[in-house]
PDB file of C-alpha atoms in Angstrom:
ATOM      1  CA  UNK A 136     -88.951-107.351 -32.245  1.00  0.00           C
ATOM      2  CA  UNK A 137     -86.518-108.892 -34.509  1.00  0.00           C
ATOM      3  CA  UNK A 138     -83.281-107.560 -32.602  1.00  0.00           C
ATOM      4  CA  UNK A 139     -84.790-109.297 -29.296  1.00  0.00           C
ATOM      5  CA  UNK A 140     -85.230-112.527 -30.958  1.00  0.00           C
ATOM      6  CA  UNK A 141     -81.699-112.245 -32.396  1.00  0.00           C
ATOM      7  CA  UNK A 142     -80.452-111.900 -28.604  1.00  0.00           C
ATOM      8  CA  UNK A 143     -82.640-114.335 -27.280  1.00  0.00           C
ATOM      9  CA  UNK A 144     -81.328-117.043 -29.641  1.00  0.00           C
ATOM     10  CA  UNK A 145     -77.779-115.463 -29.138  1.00  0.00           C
ATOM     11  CA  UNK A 146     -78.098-115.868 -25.416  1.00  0.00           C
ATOM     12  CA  UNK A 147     -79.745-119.765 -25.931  1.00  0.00           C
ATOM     13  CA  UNK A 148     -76.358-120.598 -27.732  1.00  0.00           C
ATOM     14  CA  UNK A 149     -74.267-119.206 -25.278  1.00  0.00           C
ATOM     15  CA  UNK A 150     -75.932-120.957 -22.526  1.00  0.00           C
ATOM     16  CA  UNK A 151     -75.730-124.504 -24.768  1.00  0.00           C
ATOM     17  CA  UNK A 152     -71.825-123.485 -25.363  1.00  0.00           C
ATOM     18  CA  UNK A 153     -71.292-123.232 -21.389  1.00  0.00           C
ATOM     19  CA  UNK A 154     -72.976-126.444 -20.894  1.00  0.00           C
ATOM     20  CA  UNK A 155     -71.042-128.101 -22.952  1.00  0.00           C
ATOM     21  CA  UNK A 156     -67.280-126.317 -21.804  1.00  0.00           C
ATOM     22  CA  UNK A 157     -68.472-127.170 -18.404  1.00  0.00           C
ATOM     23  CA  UNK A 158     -69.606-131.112 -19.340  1.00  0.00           C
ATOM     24  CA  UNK A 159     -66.201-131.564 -21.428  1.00  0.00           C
ATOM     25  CA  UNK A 160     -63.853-130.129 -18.305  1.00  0.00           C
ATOM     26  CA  UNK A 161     -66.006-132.638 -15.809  1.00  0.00           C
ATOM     27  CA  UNK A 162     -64.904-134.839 -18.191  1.00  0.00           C
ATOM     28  CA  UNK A 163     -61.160-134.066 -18.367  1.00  0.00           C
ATOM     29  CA  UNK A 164     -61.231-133.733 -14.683  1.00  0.00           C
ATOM     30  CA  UNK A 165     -62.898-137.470 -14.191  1.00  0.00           C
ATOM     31  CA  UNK A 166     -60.079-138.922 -16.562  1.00  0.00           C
ATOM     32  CA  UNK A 167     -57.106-137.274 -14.995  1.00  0.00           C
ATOM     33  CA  UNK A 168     -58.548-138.520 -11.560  1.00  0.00           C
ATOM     34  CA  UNK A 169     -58.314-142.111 -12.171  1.00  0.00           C
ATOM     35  CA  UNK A 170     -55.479-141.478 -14.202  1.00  0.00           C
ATOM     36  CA  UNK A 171     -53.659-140.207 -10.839  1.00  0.00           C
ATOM     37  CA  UNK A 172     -54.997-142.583  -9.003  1.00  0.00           C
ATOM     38  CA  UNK A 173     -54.374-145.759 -10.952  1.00  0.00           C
ATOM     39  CA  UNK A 174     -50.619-144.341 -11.449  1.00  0.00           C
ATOM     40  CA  UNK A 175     -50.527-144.377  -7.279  1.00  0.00           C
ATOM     41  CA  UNK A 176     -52.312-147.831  -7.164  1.00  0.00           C
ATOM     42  CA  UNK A 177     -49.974-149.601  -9.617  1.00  0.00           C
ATOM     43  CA  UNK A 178     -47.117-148.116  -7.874  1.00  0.00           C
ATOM     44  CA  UNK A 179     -48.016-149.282  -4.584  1.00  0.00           C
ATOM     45  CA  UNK A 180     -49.045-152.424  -5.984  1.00  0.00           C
ATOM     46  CA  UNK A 181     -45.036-152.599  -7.167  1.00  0.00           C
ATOM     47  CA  UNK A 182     -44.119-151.771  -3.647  1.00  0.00           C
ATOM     48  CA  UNK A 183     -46.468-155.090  -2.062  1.00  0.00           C
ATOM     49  CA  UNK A 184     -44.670-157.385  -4.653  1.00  0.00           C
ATOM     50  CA  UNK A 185     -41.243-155.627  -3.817  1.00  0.00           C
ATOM     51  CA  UNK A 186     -42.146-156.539  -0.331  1.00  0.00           C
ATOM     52  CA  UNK A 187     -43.262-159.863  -0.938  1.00  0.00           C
ATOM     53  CA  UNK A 188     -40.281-161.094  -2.826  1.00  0.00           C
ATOM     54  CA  UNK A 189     -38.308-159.908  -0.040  1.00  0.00           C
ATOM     55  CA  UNK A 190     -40.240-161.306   2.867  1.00  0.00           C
ATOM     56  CA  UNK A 191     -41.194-164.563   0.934  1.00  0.00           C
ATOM     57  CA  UNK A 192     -44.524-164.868   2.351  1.00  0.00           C
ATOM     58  CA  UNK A 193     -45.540-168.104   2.233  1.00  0.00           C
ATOM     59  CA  UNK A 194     -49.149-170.034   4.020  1.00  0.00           C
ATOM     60  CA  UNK A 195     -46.912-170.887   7.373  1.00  0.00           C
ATOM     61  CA  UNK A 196     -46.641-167.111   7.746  1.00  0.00           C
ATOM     62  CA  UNK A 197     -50.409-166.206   8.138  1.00  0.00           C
ATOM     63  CA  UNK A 198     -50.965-168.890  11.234  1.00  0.00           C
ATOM     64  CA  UNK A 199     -49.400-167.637  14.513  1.00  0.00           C
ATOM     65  CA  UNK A 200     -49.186-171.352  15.285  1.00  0.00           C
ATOM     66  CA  UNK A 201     -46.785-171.836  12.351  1.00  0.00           C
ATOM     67  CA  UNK A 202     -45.152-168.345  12.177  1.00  0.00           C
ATOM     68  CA  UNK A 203     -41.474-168.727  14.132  1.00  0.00           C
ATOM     69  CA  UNK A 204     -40.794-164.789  15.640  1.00  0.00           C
ATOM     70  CA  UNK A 205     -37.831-164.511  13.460  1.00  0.00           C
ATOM     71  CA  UNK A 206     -40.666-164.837  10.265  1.00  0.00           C
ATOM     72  CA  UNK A 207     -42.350-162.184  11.863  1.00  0.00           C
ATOM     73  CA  UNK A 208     -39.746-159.932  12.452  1.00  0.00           C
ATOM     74  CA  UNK A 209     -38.492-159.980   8.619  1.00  0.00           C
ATOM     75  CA  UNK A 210     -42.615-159.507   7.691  1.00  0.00           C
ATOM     76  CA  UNK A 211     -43.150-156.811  10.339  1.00  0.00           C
ATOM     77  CA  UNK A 212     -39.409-154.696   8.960  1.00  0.00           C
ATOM     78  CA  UNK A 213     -40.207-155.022   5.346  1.00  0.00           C
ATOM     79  CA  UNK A 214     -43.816-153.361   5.750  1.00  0.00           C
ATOM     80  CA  UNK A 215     -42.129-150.334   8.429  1.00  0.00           C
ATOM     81  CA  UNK A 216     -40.028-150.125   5.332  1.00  0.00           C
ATOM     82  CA  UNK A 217     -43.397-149.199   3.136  1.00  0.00           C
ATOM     83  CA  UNK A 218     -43.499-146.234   5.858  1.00  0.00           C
ATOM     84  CA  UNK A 219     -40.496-144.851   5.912  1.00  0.00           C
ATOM     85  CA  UNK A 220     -41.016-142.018   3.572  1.00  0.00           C
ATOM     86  CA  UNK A 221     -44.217-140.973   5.139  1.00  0.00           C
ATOM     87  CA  UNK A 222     -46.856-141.303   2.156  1.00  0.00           C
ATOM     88  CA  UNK A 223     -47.895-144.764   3.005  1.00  0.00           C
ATOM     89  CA  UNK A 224     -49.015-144.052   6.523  1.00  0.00           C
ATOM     90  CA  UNK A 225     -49.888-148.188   7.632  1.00  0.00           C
ATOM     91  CA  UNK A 226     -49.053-150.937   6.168  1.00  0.00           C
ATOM     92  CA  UNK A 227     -50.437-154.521   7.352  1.00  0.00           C
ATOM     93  CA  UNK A 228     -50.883-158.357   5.804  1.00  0.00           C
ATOM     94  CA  UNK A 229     -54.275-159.265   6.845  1.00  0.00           C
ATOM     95  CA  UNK A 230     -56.217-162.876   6.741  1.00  0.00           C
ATOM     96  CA  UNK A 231     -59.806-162.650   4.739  1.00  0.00           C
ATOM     97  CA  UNK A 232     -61.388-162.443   8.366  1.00  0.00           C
ATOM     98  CA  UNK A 233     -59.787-158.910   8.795  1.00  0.00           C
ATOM     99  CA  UNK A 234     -57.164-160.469  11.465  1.00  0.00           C
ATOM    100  CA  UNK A 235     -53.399-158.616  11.313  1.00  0.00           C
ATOM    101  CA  UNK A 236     -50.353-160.502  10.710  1.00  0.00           C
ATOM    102  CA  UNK A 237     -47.991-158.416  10.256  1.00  0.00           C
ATOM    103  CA  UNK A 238     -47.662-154.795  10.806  1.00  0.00           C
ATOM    104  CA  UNK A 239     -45.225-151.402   9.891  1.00  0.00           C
ATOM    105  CA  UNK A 240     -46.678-150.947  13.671  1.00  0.00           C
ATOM    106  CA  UNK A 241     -45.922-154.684  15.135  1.00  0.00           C
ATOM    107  CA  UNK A 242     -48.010-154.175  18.239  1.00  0.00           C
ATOM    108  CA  UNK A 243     -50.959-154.579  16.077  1.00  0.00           C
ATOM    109  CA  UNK A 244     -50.053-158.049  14.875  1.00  0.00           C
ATOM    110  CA  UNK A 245     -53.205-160.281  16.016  1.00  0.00           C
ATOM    111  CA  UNK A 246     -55.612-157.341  16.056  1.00  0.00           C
ATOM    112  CA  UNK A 247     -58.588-157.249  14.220  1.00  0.00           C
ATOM    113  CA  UNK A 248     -59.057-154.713  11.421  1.00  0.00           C
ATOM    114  CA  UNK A 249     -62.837-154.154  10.457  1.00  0.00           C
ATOM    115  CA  UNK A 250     -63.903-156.297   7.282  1.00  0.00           C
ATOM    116  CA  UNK A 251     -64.814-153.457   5.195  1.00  0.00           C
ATOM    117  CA  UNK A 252     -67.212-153.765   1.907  1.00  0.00           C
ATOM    118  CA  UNK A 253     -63.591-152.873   0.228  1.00  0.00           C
ATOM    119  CA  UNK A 254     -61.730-155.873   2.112  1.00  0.00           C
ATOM    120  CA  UNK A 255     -64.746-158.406   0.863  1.00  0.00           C
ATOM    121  CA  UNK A 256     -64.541-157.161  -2.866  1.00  0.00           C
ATOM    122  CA  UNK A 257     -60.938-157.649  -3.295  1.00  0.00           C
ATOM    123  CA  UNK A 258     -61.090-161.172  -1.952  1.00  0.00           C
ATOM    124  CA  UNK A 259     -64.105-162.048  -4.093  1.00  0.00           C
ATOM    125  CA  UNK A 260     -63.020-160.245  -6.696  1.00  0.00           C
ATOM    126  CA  UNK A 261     -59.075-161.421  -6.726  1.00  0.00           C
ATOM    127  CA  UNK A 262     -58.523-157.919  -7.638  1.00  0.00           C
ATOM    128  CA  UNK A 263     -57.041-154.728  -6.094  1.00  0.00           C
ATOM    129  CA  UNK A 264     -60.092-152.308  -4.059  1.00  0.00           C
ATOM    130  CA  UNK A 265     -58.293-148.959  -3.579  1.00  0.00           C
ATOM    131  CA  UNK A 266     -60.847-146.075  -1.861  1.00  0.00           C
ATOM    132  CA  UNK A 267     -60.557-142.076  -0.744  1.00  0.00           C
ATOM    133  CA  UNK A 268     -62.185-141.636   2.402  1.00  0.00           C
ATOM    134  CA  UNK A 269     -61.776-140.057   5.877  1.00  0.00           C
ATOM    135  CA  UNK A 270     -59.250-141.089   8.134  1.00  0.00           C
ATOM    136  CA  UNK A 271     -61.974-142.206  10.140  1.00  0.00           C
ATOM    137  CA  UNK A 272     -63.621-144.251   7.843  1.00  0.00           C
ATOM    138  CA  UNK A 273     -60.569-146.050   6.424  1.00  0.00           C
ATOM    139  CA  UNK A 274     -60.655-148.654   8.557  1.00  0.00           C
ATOM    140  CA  UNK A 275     -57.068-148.785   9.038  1.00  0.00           C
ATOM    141  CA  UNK A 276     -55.791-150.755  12.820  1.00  0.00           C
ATOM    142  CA  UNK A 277     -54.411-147.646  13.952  1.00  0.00           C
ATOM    143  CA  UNK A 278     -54.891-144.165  13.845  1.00  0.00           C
ATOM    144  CA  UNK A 279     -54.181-141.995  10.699  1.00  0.00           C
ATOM    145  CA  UNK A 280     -52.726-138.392  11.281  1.00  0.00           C
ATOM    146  CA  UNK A 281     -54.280-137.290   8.008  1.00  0.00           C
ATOM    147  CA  UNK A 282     -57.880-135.995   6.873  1.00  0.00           C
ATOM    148  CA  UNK A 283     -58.040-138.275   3.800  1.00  0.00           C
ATOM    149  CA  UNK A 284     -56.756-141.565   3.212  1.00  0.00           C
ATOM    150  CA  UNK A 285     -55.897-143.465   0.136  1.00  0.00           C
ATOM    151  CA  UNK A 286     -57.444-147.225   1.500  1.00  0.00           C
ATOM    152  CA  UNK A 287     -55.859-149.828  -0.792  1.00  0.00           C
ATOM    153  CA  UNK A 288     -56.544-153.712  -0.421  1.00  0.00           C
ATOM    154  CA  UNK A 289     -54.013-155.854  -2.574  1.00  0.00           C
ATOM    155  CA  UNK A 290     -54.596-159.450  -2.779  1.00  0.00           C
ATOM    156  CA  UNK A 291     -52.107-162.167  -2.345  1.00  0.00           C
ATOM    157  CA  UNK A 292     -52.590-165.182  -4.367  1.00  0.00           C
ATOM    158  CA  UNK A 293     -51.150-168.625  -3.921  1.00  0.00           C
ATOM    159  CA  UNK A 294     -52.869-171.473  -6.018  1.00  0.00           C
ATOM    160  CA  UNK A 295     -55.591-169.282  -7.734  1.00  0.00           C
ATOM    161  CA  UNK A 296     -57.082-168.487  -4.267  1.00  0.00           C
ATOM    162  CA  UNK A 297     -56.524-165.150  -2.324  1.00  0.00           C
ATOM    163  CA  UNK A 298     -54.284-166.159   0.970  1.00  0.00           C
ATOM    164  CA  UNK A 299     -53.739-162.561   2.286  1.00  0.00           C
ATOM    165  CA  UNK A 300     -54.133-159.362   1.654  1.00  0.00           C
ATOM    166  CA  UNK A 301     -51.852-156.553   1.694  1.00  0.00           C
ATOM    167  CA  UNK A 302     -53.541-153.006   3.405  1.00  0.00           C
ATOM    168  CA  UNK A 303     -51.715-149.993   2.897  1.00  0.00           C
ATOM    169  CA  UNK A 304     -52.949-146.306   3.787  1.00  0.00           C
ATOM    170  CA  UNK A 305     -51.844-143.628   2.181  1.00  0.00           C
ATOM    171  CA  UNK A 306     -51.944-140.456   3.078  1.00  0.00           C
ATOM    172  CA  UNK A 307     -54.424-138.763   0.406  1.00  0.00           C
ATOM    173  CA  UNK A 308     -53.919-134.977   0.791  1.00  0.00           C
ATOM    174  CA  UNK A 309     -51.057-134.979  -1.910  1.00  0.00           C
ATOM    175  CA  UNK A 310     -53.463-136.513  -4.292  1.00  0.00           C
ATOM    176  CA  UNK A 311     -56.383-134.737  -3.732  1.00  0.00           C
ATOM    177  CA  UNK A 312     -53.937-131.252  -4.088  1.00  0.00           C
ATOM    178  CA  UNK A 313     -52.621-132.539  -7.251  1.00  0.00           C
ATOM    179  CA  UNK A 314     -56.205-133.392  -8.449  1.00  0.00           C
ATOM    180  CA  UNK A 315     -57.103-129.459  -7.168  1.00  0.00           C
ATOM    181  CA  UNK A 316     -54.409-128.059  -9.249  1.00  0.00           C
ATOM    182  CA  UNK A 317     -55.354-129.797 -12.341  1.00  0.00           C
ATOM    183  CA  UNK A 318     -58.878-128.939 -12.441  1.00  0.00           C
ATOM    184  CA  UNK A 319     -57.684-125.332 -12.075  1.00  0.00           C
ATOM    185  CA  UNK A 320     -55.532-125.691 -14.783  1.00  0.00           C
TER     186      UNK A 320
END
């Protein structure tokens, strides 16, 4: 009886151990993910004030009434620029009603993007909403050829209010991989 009692207690230990290995790697795992993911965040949030020293974005600029087509032109090149190297798959300056004004795609300037829970929060908040979701769900004015997208909203602010916000779209494969490998390791 005593041998079966020594195993049971034995086996109720290893099964606490396990628990614990397994709670302390969900933990690991949890840290390095927003570790990756504020790294890609701040660096993109680099990028938008890269971009917005060099297109000088100023109030005139969100109005087409007041925005010449040269103003545009410099906006519209500076976020293509964001593209180029294929991570950041959109880029776009929208008003806090979801309307584009500028574009890395410049035919949708004056389109409507939809004014997401994510879009509201970093206007209320004055604070940076990034996201993984579906392409599908990313609410981005064009489509995404990717499964996952990184959905950032940065807010530009002018006076202690937000006047725009800055949408980029990242592609989010990369990230999730990199989050796959280190959970493996």
């Amino acid at each position: 009886m005593r041998p079966i009692l020594l195993l049971l207690v034995y086996g109720v230990l290893l099964v606490i151990i396990g628990a614990t290995a397994m709670g302390q790697a969900a933990l690991v795992s949890s840290q390095s993910q927003n570790s990756l993911l504020n790294t890609t965040v701040n660096a993109d949030a680099a990028l938008v004030r890269a971009y917005l020293d060099y297109a000088g974005l100023s109030p005139t600029d969100l109005s087409p009434a007041t925005r010449s087509a040269e103003r545009s032109a410099v906006m519209n090149a500076g976020l293509e620029v964001l593209t180029d190297k294929g991570q950041v798959l959109h880029a776009a300056v929208l008003t806090a009603d979801g309307t584009v004004v500028a574009s890395s795609d410049a035919t949708q300037v004056g389109r409507r993007v939809e004014v997401t829970p994510g879009l509201l929060a970093a206007i209320e908040s004055q604070a940076v909403d990034a996201l993984i979701t579906s392409a599908d769900a990313a609410a981005a004015p064009t489509t995404l050829a990717t499964s996952a997208v990184l959905r950032e909203y940065l807010p530009v602010m002018s006076g202690g209010k937000v006047q725009a916000i800055v949408a980029l779209w990242r592609d989010a494969d990369p990230i999730l991989a990199q989050l796959g490998a280190s959970r493996l390791q």
